[in-house]
């Protein structure tokens, strides 16, 4: 099945810093989703981005499907950005597969 | 309304108890999902309902019994659980159940089995 790798696994930043999270996948996909799981467990869908670039406030995402990777950019980090960021892609078994996530901790 | 609502938020149960988790959405979605998430792990798919019919069962033990009374509601009935079943249980929904659809998650039920 498809393999999804996220990097870095952990990231600690000072408030106000910028960050780039990466998601690599081993097979071609027709969609990719980025999620943020806050410390209370809520999974928020940030982007549905099969290709190209999208922006939502301080967050933006770029997927280069031909090269099998996606990037999530967070600018001017805030403490509320802390949590785990997952990317998720569909596999050939009719399932959405999640990466292991990047754990982000923003220090005040 | 883009919310998926799950109740209860927390549940503690003994191994002989019977309990149910509930999930509701009013986005007109026809597909609903149960995921299980252990600490520091990604969510793992358990069940998928599409148009109120069970379409995917990821070989989940029978002590977990899903039910979809209508397209807005999804239940997970729990019976004779084991301590290793303690986890965060997440409900999600999407438009029709196709893989290229955006998933919307609820805030989860944190389950502890004693």
mmCIF file of C-alpha atoms in Angstrom:
data_model
loop_
_atom_site.group_PDB
_atom_site.id
_atom_site.type_symbol
_atom_site.label_atom_id
_atom_site.label_comp_id
_atom_site.label_asym_id
_atom_site.label_seq_id
_atom_site.Cartn_x
_atom_site.Cartn_y
_atom_site.Cartn_z
ATOM 1 C CA UNK A 1 0.000 0.000 0.000
ATOM 2 C CA UNK A 2 0.904 3.653 -0.174
ATOM 3 C CA UNK A 3 3.470 4.930 2.315
ATOM 4 C CA UNK A 4 3.116 8.394 3.856
ATOM 5 C CA UNK A 5 6.062 10.004 5.603
ATOM 6 C CA UNK A 6 5.962 13.283 7.468
ATOM 7 C CA UNK A 7 8.882 15.377 8.599
ATOM 8 C CA UNK A 8 10.050 16.575 10.977
ATOM 9 C CA UNK A 9 8.418 14.339 13.609
ATOM 10 C CA UNK A 10 8.754 17.037 16.260
ATOM 11 C CA UNK A 11 9.259 20.785 16.080
ATOM 12 C CA UNK A 12 9.635 23.360 18.838
ATOM 13 C CA UNK A 13 9.486 27.020 17.850
ATOM 14 C CA UNK A 14 9.234 30.397 19.470
ATOM 15 C CA UNK A 15 6.034 32.353 18.945
ATOM 16 C CA UNK A 16 6.313 34.444 15.773
ATOM 17 C CA UNK A 17 8.552 31.987 13.918
ATOM 18 C CA UNK A 18 7.743 30.443 10.548
ATOM 19 C CA UNK A 19 7.765 26.719 9.814
ATOM 20 C CA UNK A 20 7.499 24.265 6.946
ATOM 21 C CA UNK A 21 6.096 20.765 7.401
ATOM 22 C CA UNK A 22 6.586 18.125 4.730
ATOM 23 C CA UNK A 23 4.537 15.132 3.595
ATOM 24 C CA UNK A 24 5.994 12.592 1.151
ATOM 25 C CA UNK A 25 3.893 9.825 -0.372
ATOM 26 C CA UNK A 26 5.003 6.779 -2.309
ATOM 27 C CA UNK A 27 2.312 6.540 -4.982
ATOM 28 C CA UNK A 28 0.307 8.901 -7.146
ATOM 29 C CA UNK A 29 -2.761 10.314 -5.430
ATOM 30 C CA UNK A 30 -5.772 12.338 -6.544
ATOM 31 C CA UNK A 31 -6.183 14.184 -3.306
ATOM 32 C CA UNK A 32 -4.330 15.119 -0.142
ATOM 33 C CA UNK A 33 -5.645 16.611 3.071
ATOM 34 C CA UNK A 34 -3.866 18.415 5.903
ATOM 35 C CA UNK A 35 -5.301 18.250 9.415
ATOM 36 C CA UNK A 36 -4.452 19.960 12.692
ATOM 37 C CA UNK A 37 -5.201 18.034 15.886
ATOM 38 C CA UNK A 38 -5.324 20.396 18.840
ATOM 39 C CA UNK A 39 -4.319 19.351 22.367
ATOM 40 C CA UNK A 40 -7.962 18.486 23.129
ATOM 41 C CA UNK A 41 -8.138 15.958 20.307
ATOM 42 C CA UNK A 42 -10.164 17.894 17.761
ATOM 43 C CA UNK A 43 -9.058 17.211 14.175
ATOM 44 C CA UNK A 44 -9.541 20.264 11.989
ATOM 45 C CA UNK A 45 -9.363 19.949 8.228
ATOM 46 C CA UNK A 46 -6.963 22.690 7.123
ATOM 47 C CA UNK A 47 -6.652 22.024 3.423
ATOM 48 C CA UNK A 48 -7.982 19.733 0.737
ATOM 49 C CA UNK A 49 -5.211 20.121 -1.840
ATOM 50 C CA UNK A 50 -4.676 17.513 -4.573
ATOM 51 C CA UNK A 51 -2.335 19.869 -6.410
ATOM 52 C CA UNK A 52 -1.231 23.480 -6.528
ATOM 53 C CA UNK A 53 -1.186 26.011 -3.724
ATOM 54 C CA UNK A 54 -3.868 27.231 -1.333
ATOM 55 C CA UNK A 55 -3.745 29.852 1.378
ATOM 56 C CA UNK A 56 -5.864 30.401 4.463
ATOM 57 C CA UNK A 57 -4.678 33.275 6.619
ATOM 58 C CA UNK A 58 -1.255 32.477 8.069
ATOM 59 C CA UNK A 59 -1.342 28.968 6.664
ATOM 60 C CA UNK A 60 -0.661 27.848 3.136
ATOM 61 C CA UNK A 61 -0.141 24.485 1.480
ATOM 62 C CA UNK A 62 1.458 23.343 -1.739
ATOM 63 C CA UNK A 63 1.145 19.897 -3.307
ATOM 64 C CA UNK A 64 3.415 18.806 -6.152
ATOM 65 C CA UNK A 65 1.634 15.637 -7.182
ATOM 66 C CA UNK A 66 4.139 14.707 -9.886
ATOM 67 C CA UNK A 67 6.936 14.694 -7.301
ATOM 68 C CA UNK A 68 4.778 13.107 -4.590
ATOM 69 C CA UNK A 69 5.078 15.624 -1.823
ATOM 70 C CA UNK A 70 3.137 18.350 -0.087
ATOM 71 C CA UNK A 71 4.281 21.207 2.129
ATOM 72 C CA UNK A 72 2.394 23.054 4.851
ATOM 73 C CA UNK A 73 3.656 26.547 5.697
ATOM 74 C CA UNK A 74 2.826 28.236 8.977
ATOM 75 C CA UNK A 75 3.851 31.862 9.260
ATOM 76 C CA UNK A 76 4.030 34.030 12.404
ATOM 77 C CA UNK A 77 3.300 31.047 14.663
ATOM 78 C CA UNK A 78 0.960 31.461 17.612
ATOM 79 C CA UNK A 79 0.632 29.237 20.674
ATOM 80 C CA UNK A 80 -2.747 28.096 19.356
ATOM 81 C CA UNK A 81 -0.912 26.514 16.416
ATOM 82 C CA UNK A 82 0.479 23.890 18.798
ATOM 83 C CA UNK A 83 -0.665 20.323 18.264
ATOM 84 C CA UNK A 84 -0.130 17.578 15.727
ATOM 85 C CA UNK A 85 -0.321 18.105 11.973
ATOM 86 C CA UNK A 86 -1.314 15.129 9.852
ATOM 87 C CA UNK A 87 -1.392 14.702 6.115
ATOM 88 C CA UNK A 88 -3.706 12.068 4.686
ATOM 89 C CA UNK A 89 -4.013 10.469 1.259
ATOM 90 C CA UNK A 90 -6.203 7.736 -0.262
ATOM 91 C CA UNK A 91 -4.774 4.306 -0.992
ATOM 92 C CA UNK A 92 -5.883 1.633 -3.449
ATOM 93 C CA UNK A 93 -7.864 -0.209 -0.742
ATOM 94 C CA UNK A 94 -10.515 2.519 -0.477
ATOM 95 C CA UNK A 95 -9.043 3.956 2.706
ATOM 96 C CA UNK A 96 -7.624 7.291 3.722
ATOM 97 C CA UNK A 97 -4.120 6.758 5.097
ATOM 98 C CA UNK A 98 -2.674 9.184 7.635
ATOM 99 C CA UNK A 99 0.988 9.980 8.093
ATOM 100 C CA UNK A 100 2.450 9.691 11.590
ATOM 101 C CA UNK A 101 2.200 13.446 12.035
ATOM 102 C CA UNK A 102 4.419 16.348 12.998
ATOM 103 C CA UNK A 103 4.131 17.404 16.631
ATOM 104 C CA UNK A 104 4.465 21.195 16.825
ATOM 105 C CA UNK A 105 5.007 23.072 20.070
ATOM 106 C CA UNK A 106 4.967 26.872 19.979
ATOM 107 C CA UNK A 107 6.585 28.524 22.990
ATOM 108 C CA UNK A 108 5.166 31.857 24.236
ATOM 109 C CA UNK B 1 -23.257 24.176 10.065
ATOM 110 C CA UNK B 2 -19.941 22.363 9.474
ATOM 111 C CA UNK B 3 -19.878 20.496 12.752
ATOM 112 C CA UNK B 4 -19.695 16.862 13.646
ATOM 113 C CA UNK B 5 -20.879 16.451 17.222
ATOM 114 C CA UNK B 6 -19.798 13.551 19.402
ATOM 115 C CA UNK B 7 -21.071 12.542 22.828
ATOM 116 C CA UNK B 8 -19.931 11.898 25.440
ATOM 117 C CA UNK B 9 -16.570 13.680 25.442
ATOM 118 C CA UNK B 10 -15.202 11.339 28.079
ATOM 119 C CA UNK B 11 -16.269 7.834 29.092
ATOM 120 C CA UNK B 12 -14.962 5.479 31.742
ATOM 121 C CA UNK B 13 -16.321 1.963 31.687
ATOM 122 C CA UNK B 14 -15.644 -1.419 33.190
ATOM 123 C CA UNK B 15 -15.006 -4.516 31.137
ATOM 124 C CA UNK B 16 -18.516 -5.843 31.776
ATOM 125 C CA UNK B 17 -20.343 -2.617 30.940
ATOM 126 C CA UNK B 18 -22.364 -1.810 27.840
ATOM 127 C CA UNK B 19 -22.127 1.758 26.566
ATOM 128 C CA UNK B 20 -22.685 3.676 23.342
ATOM 129 C CA UNK B 21 -20.876 6.492 21.594
ATOM 130 C CA UNK B 22 -22.946 8.879 19.524
ATOM 131 C CA UNK B 23 -22.143 11.047 16.525
ATOM 132 C CA UNK B 24 -24.324 13.519 14.651
ATOM 133 C CA UNK B 25 -23.880 15.786 11.633
ATOM 134 C CA UNK B 26 -26.259 18.115 9.823
ATOM 135 C CA UNK B 27 -24.194 18.883 6.731
ATOM 136 C CA UNK B 28 -26.229 16.565 4.508
ATOM 137 C CA UNK B 29 -23.321 14.154 4.288
ATOM 138 C CA UNK B 30 -24.163 10.564 3.340
ATOM 139 C CA UNK B 31 -20.951 8.913 4.563
ATOM 140 C CA UNK B 32 -19.906 8.546 8.183
ATOM 141 C CA UNK B 33 -16.826 6.977 9.723
ATOM 142 C CA UNK B 34 -15.474 5.673 13.008
ATOM 143 C CA UNK B 35 -11.757 6.018 13.692
ATOM 144 C CA UNK B 36 -9.728 4.842 16.679
ATOM 145 C CA UNK B 37 -6.676 6.790 17.795
ATOM 146 C CA UNK B 38 -4.162 5.641 20.372
ATOM 147 C CA UNK B 39 -1.896 8.172 22.053
ATOM 148 C CA UNK B 40 0.788 9.635 19.767
ATOM 149 C CA UNK B 41 -0.466 7.606 16.797
ATOM 150 C CA UNK B 42 -2.474 8.594 13.710
ATOM 151 C CA UNK B 43 -6.177 7.773 13.480
ATOM 152 C CA UNK B 44 -7.001 4.261 12.263
ATOM 153 C CA UNK B 45 -10.158 3.505 10.319
ATOM 154 C CA UNK B 46 -12.674 1.157 11.948
ATOM 155 C CA UNK B 47 -15.938 1.438 9.994
ATOM 156 C CA UNK B 48 -17.437 3.337 7.073
ATOM 157 C CA UNK B 49 -21.139 3.812 6.393
ATOM 158 C CA UNK B 50 -22.269 5.096 3.028
ATOM 159 C CA UNK B 51 -25.959 5.867 2.492
ATOM 160 C CA UNK B 52 -26.693 4.145 5.807
ATOM 161 C CA UNK B 53 -25.103 0.881 4.708
ATOM 162 C CA UNK B 54 -21.920 -0.522 6.207
ATOM 163 C CA UNK B 55 -19.377 -0.383 3.400
ATOM 164 C CA UNK B 56 -16.096 -0.979 5.251
ATOM 165 C CA UNK B 57 -15.350 -2.967 8.408
ATOM 166 C CA UNK B 58 -11.629 -3.033 9.099
ATOM 167 C CA UNK B 59 -11.776 -6.423 10.828
ATOM 168 C CA UNK B 60 -12.853 -4.776 14.060
ATOM 169 C CA UNK B 61 -13.656 -7.162 16.981
ATOM 170 C CA UNK B 62 -17.346 -7.831 17.502
ATOM 171 C CA UNK B 63 -17.273 -6.134 20.895
ATOM 172 C CA UNK B 64 -17.550 -2.949 18.789
ATOM 173 C CA UNK B 65 -20.904 -2.750 17.035
ATOM 174 C CA UNK B 66 -21.671 0.196 14.736
ATOM 175 C CA UNK B 67 -25.135 1.408 13.890
ATOM 176 C CA UNK B 68 -26.340 4.058 11.449
ATOM 177 C CA UNK B 69 -30.034 4.809 12.187
ATOM 178 C CA UNK B 70 -30.120 7.505 9.501
ATOM 179 C CA UNK B 71 -27.675 9.495 7.429
ATOM 180 C CA UNK B 72 -27.214 12.088 10.172
ATOM 181 C CA UNK B 73 -26.558 9.739 13.068
ATOM 182 C CA UNK B 74 -23.882 7.175 13.818
ATOM 183 C CA UNK B 75 -23.559 5.096 16.960
ATOM 184 C CA UNK B 76 -20.853 2.798 18.239
ATOM 185 C CA UNK B 77 -22.087 0.224 20.750
ATOM 186 C CA UNK B 78 -19.477 -1.086 23.152
ATOM 187 C CA UNK B 79 -19.660 -4.338 25.093
ATOM 188 C CA UNK B 80 -17.114 -6.394 27.021
ATOM 189 C CA UNK B 81 -14.243 -4.121 26.094
ATOM 190 C CA UNK B 82 -10.658 -4.733 27.108
ATOM 191 C CA UNK B 83 -8.257 -2.225 28.705
ATOM 192 C CA UNK B 84 -6.325 -2.080 25.411
ATOM 193 C CA UNK B 85 -9.446 -0.608 23.789
ATOM 194 C CA UNK B 86 -8.841 2.606 25.720
ATOM 195 C CA UNK B 87 -8.326 5.295 23.085
ATOM 196 C CA UNK B 88 -9.775 8.392 21.468
ATOM 197 C CA UNK B 89 -12.697 7.448 19.226
ATOM 198 C CA UNK B 90 -13.282 9.882 16.389
ATOM 199 C CA UNK B 91 -16.294 10.210 14.160
ATOM 200 C CA UNK B 92 -16.031 11.781 10.715
ATOM 201 C CA UNK B 93 -18.289 12.506 7.788
ATOM 202 C CA UNK B 94 -17.940 13.273 4.093
ATOM 203 C CA UNK B 95 -20.275 13.979 1.222
ATOM 204 C CA UNK B 96 -20.819 10.491 -0.197
ATOM 205 C CA UNK B 97 -17.926 8.263 0.855
ATOM 206 C CA UNK B 98 -15.654 8.637 -2.128
ATOM 207 C CA UNK B 99 -11.937 8.833 -1.398
ATOM 208 C CA UNK B 100 -11.552 12.239 -3.011
ATOM 209 C CA UNK B 101 -13.850 13.943 -0.526
ATOM 210 C CA UNK B 102 -13.000 16.273 2.309
ATOM 211 C CA UNK B 103 -13.283 14.646 5.741
ATOM 212 C CA UNK B 104 -14.836 16.485 8.678
ATOM 213 C CA UNK B 105 -14.080 15.174 12.165
ATOM 214 C CA UNK B 106 -15.794 15.497 15.506
ATOM 215 C CA UNK B 107 -13.887 16.280 18.691
ATOM 216 C CA UNK B 108 -13.851 12.655 19.786
ATOM 217 C CA UNK B 109 -14.737 10.553 22.809
ATOM 218 C CA UNK B 110 -11.852 9.736 25.137
ATOM 219 C CA UNK B 111 -12.597 6.200 26.338
ATOM 220 C CA UNK B 112 -10.979 4.548 29.328
ATOM 221 C CA UNK B 113 -11.652 0.863 30.016
ATOM 222 C CA UNK B 114 -10.864 -0.269 33.531
#
